[in-house]
Amino acid sequence: MTKFLLPTTARKAQSSAFVPTEAMNRRLTSAILTVALHADKEARRDDKIQREARAAVAATLDTWIAYMSENDPGRVEDLFFEFACFATATNRKRMLKHSQVPEGVAERTDVQLAQWKADAAAQRSASEASPADENGRGA
């Protein structure tokens, strides 16, 4: 059985590029603006919800600290210590001025931060000193 191949025609180049009309441009601009306004409204709503949630936590925190100071002072010290360890330097200074921060938290925080810094430096120097094989892993 023989196969008959149909002759193929050469493809013609596209005659012209699509050019939107002014009406199409106006509708597209209007649609994009509508989507942007809706997205902005949703973002502002989400921001408001998160602000209110943070305010609720902040409002309750002082009551919790006062309660825990009487019942389990160690937890209050641990709370301030952990918050101070993970805060930025500016926020750490502000936090440690809180009226209910137990004594010694600032010193304990300084010791922990110095330890983390020393550990990071040791790890950096160890990774620089160890030769790497072809896969980038140390020997």
mmCIF file of C-alpha atoms in Angstrom:
data_model
loop_
_atom_site.group_PDB
_atom_site.id
_atom_site.type_symbol
_atom_site.label_atom_id
_atom_site.label_comp_id
_atom_site.label_asym_id
_atom_site.label_seq_id
_atom_site.Cartn_x
_atom_site.Cartn_y
_atom_site.Cartn_z
ATOM 1 C CA MET A 1 0.000 0.000 0.000
ATOM 2 C CA THR A 2 1.445 3.304 -0.993
ATOM 3 C CA LYS A 3 1.028 6.426 1.012
ATOM 4 C CA PHE A 4 -0.010 9.515 -0.776
ATOM 5 C CA LEU A 5 1.408 12.681 0.676
ATOM 6 C CA LEU A 6 -0.608 15.767 0.158
ATOM 7 C CA PRO A 7 1.359 18.757 -0.942
ATOM 8 C CA THR A 8 1.814 21.264 1.888
ATOM 9 C CA THR A 9 1.258 24.902 1.323
ATOM 10 C CA ALA A 10 3.669 27.465 2.609
ATOM 11 C CA ARG A 11 2.376 29.295 5.678
ATOM 12 C CA LYS A 12 1.629 32.904 5.169
ATOM 13 C CA ALA A 13 3.076 35.419 7.555
ATOM 14 C CA GLN A 14 0.559 37.019 9.815
ATOM 15 C CA SER A 15 -0.767 39.989 7.955
ATOM 16 C CA SER A 16 -1.001 42.382 10.878
ATOM 17 C CA ALA A 17 -0.621 42.502 14.618
ATOM 18 C CA PHE A 18 -3.647 42.922 16.847
ATOM 19 C CA VAL A 19 -4.357 46.555 17.593
ATOM 20 C CA PRO A 20 -6.878 47.214 20.355
ATOM 21 C CA THR A 21 -9.414 49.950 19.829
ATOM 22 C CA GLU A 22 -9.879 52.896 22.181
ATOM 23 C CA ALA A 23 -13.057 51.294 23.547
ATOM 24 C CA MET A 24 -11.132 48.093 24.312
ATOM 25 C CA ASN A 25 -8.425 50.100 26.079
ATOM 26 C CA ARG A 26 -11.017 51.941 28.186
ATOM 27 C CA ARG A 27 -12.728 48.683 29.210
ATOM 28 C CA LEU A 28 -9.383 47.060 30.050
ATOM 29 C CA THR A 29 -8.303 50.056 32.116
ATOM 30 C CA SER A 30 -11.637 50.061 33.926
ATOM 31 C CA ALA A 31 -11.397 46.333 34.667
ATOM 32 C CA ILE A 32 -7.836 46.656 36.006
ATOM 33 C CA LEU A 33 -8.876 49.589 38.190
ATOM 34 C CA THR A 34 -11.818 47.611 39.593
ATOM 35 C CA VAL A 35 -9.559 44.665 40.480
ATOM 36 C CA ALA A 36 -6.966 46.978 42.052
ATOM 37 C CA LEU A 37 -9.587 48.759 44.180
ATOM 38 C CA HIS A 38 -11.020 45.447 45.355
ATOM 39 C CA ALA A 39 -7.558 44.113 46.226
ATOM 40 C CA ASP A 40 -6.763 47.306 48.137
ATOM 41 C CA LYS A 41 -10.019 47.041 50.094
ATOM 42 C CA GLU A 42 -9.278 43.400 51.002
ATOM 43 C CA ALA A 43 -5.700 44.253 52.032
ATOM 44 C CA ARG A 44 -6.901 47.098 54.271
ATOM 45 C CA ARG A 45 -9.506 44.787 55.826
ATOM 46 C CA ASP A 46 -6.845 42.140 56.537
ATOM 47 C CA ASP A 47 -4.492 44.754 57.997
ATOM 48 C CA LYS A 48 -7.253 45.988 60.309
ATOM 49 C CA ILE A 49 -7.992 42.462 61.514
ATOM 50 C CA GLN A 50 -4.299 41.862 62.268
ATOM 51 C CA ARG A 51 -3.942 45.228 64.060
ATOM 52 C CA GLU A 52 -6.953 44.380 66.225
ATOM 53 C CA ALA A 53 -5.538 40.928 66.980
ATOM 54 C CA ARG A 54 -2.169 42.388 68.047
ATOM 55 C CA ALA A 55 -3.956 44.979 70.197
ATOM 56 C CA ALA A 56 -5.970 42.213 71.885
ATOM 57 C CA VAL A 57 -2.793 40.271 72.677
ATOM 58 C CA ALA A 58 -1.094 43.412 74.006
ATOM 59 C CA ALA A 59 -4.100 44.320 76.146
ATOM 60 C CA THR A 60 -4.186 40.839 77.678
ATOM 61 C CA LEU A 61 -0.439 40.481 78.171
ATOM 62 C CA ASP A 62 -0.207 42.870 81.155
ATOM 63 C CA THR A 63 -3.013 41.005 82.931
ATOM 64 C CA TRP A 64 -1.324 37.663 82.232
ATOM 65 C CA ILE A 65 2.047 38.970 83.482
ATOM 66 C CA ALA A 66 0.476 40.248 86.700
ATOM 67 C CA TYR A 67 -1.272 36.916 87.271
ATOM 68 C CA MET A 68 1.828 34.858 86.494
ATOM 69 C CA SER A 69 4.053 37.094 88.665
ATOM 70 C CA GLU A 70 2.034 35.917 91.663
ATOM 71 C CA ASN A 71 1.662 32.262 90.631
ATOM 72 C CA ASP A 72 4.761 31.365 88.597
ATOM 73 C CA PRO A 73 7.397 34.136 88.463
ATOM 74 C CA GLY A 74 9.774 31.885 86.516
ATOM 75 C CA ARG A 75 7.441 31.882 83.528
ATOM 76 C CA VAL A 76 7.387 35.682 83.509
ATOM 77 C CA GLU A 77 11.183 35.774 83.550
ATOM 78 C CA ASP A 78 11.318 33.213 80.725
ATOM 79 C CA LEU A 79 8.786 35.224 78.702
ATOM 80 C CA PHE A 80 10.782 38.442 78.931
ATOM 81 C CA PHE A 81 14.050 36.585 78.324
ATOM 82 C CA GLU A 82 12.767 34.880 75.176
ATOM 83 C CA PHE A 83 11.132 38.036 73.829
ATOM 84 C CA ALA A 84 14.332 39.998 74.452
ATOM 85 C CA CYS A 85 16.472 37.353 72.752
ATOM 86 C CA PHE A 86 14.488 37.524 69.525
ATOM 87 C CA ALA A 87 13.746 41.267 69.478
ATOM 88 C CA THR A 88 15.723 43.826 67.543
ATOM 89 C CA ALA A 89 18.245 45.808 69.582
ATOM 90 C CA THR A 90 15.932 48.826 69.732
ATOM 91 C CA ASN A 91 12.899 46.797 70.793
ATOM 92 C CA ARG A 92 15.020 44.855 73.305
ATOM 93 C CA LYS A 93 16.013 48.106 75.026
ATOM 94 C CA ARG A 94 12.390 49.200 75.117
ATOM 95 C CA MET A 95 11.157 45.829 76.372
ATOM 96 C CA LEU A 96 13.666 45.639 79.181
ATOM 97 C CA LYS A 97 12.348 48.974 80.502
ATOM 98 C CA HIS A 98 8.940 47.371 81.180
ATOM 99 C CA SER A 99 7.913 47.792 84.803
ATOM 100 C CA GLN A 100 7.378 44.068 85.342
ATOM 101 C CA VAL A 101 10.685 42.759 83.931
ATOM 102 C CA PRO A 102 12.354 40.654 86.647
ATOM 103 C CA GLU A 103 15.886 41.536 87.679
ATOM 104 C CA GLY A 104 18.637 39.739 85.809
ATOM 105 C CA VAL A 105 16.783 39.277 82.519
ATOM 106 C CA ALA A 106 18.950 41.879 80.741
ATOM 107 C CA GLU A 107 22.168 40.190 81.840
ATOM 108 C CA ARG A 108 20.828 36.740 80.974
ATOM 109 C CA THR A 109 19.820 38.022 77.528
ATOM 110 C CA ASP A 110 23.262 39.553 76.948
ATOM 111 C CA VAL A 111 24.945 36.259 77.832
ATOM 112 C CA GLN A 112 22.661 34.300 75.471
ATOM 113 C CA LEU A 113 23.185 36.720 72.585
ATOM 114 C CA ALA A 114 26.961 36.615 73.076
ATOM 115 C CA GLN A 115 26.819 32.805 73.059
ATOM 116 C CA TRP A 116 24.795 32.747 69.835
ATOM 117 C CA LYS A 117 27.217 35.195 68.236
ATOM 118 C CA ALA A 118 30.214 33.059 69.282
ATOM 119 C CA ASP A 119 28.504 29.893 67.990
ATOM 120 C CA ALA A 120 27.774 31.543 64.649
ATOM 121 C CA ALA A 121 31.362 32.761 64.326
ATOM 122 C CA ALA A 122 32.718 29.309 65.167
ATOM 123 C CA GLN A 123 30.410 27.683 62.648
ATOM 124 C CA ARG A 124 31.425 30.216 59.985
ATOM 125 C CA SER A 125 35.125 29.636 60.603
ATOM 126 C CA ALA A 126 34.626 25.864 60.620
ATOM 127 C CA SER A 127 32.805 25.956 57.298
ATOM 128 C CA GLU A 128 35.521 28.155 55.770
ATOM 129 C CA ALA A 129 38.307 25.899 57.072
ATOM 130 C CA SER A 130 36.858 22.592 55.907
ATOM 131 C CA PRO A 131 37.678 21.659 52.300
ATOM 132 C CA ALA A 132 34.677 21.072 50.080
ATOM 133 C CA ASP A 133 34.346 18.164 47.691
ATOM 134 C CA GLU A 134 32.879 18.505 44.228
ATOM 135 C CA ASN A 135 29.313 18.502 45.601
ATOM 136 C CA GLY A 136 30.016 21.410 47.933
ATOM 137 C CA ARG A 137 30.000 19.298 51.088
ATOM 138 C CA GLY A 138 32.766 19.312 53.619
ATOM 139 C CA ALA A 139 35.169 16.361 53.795
#
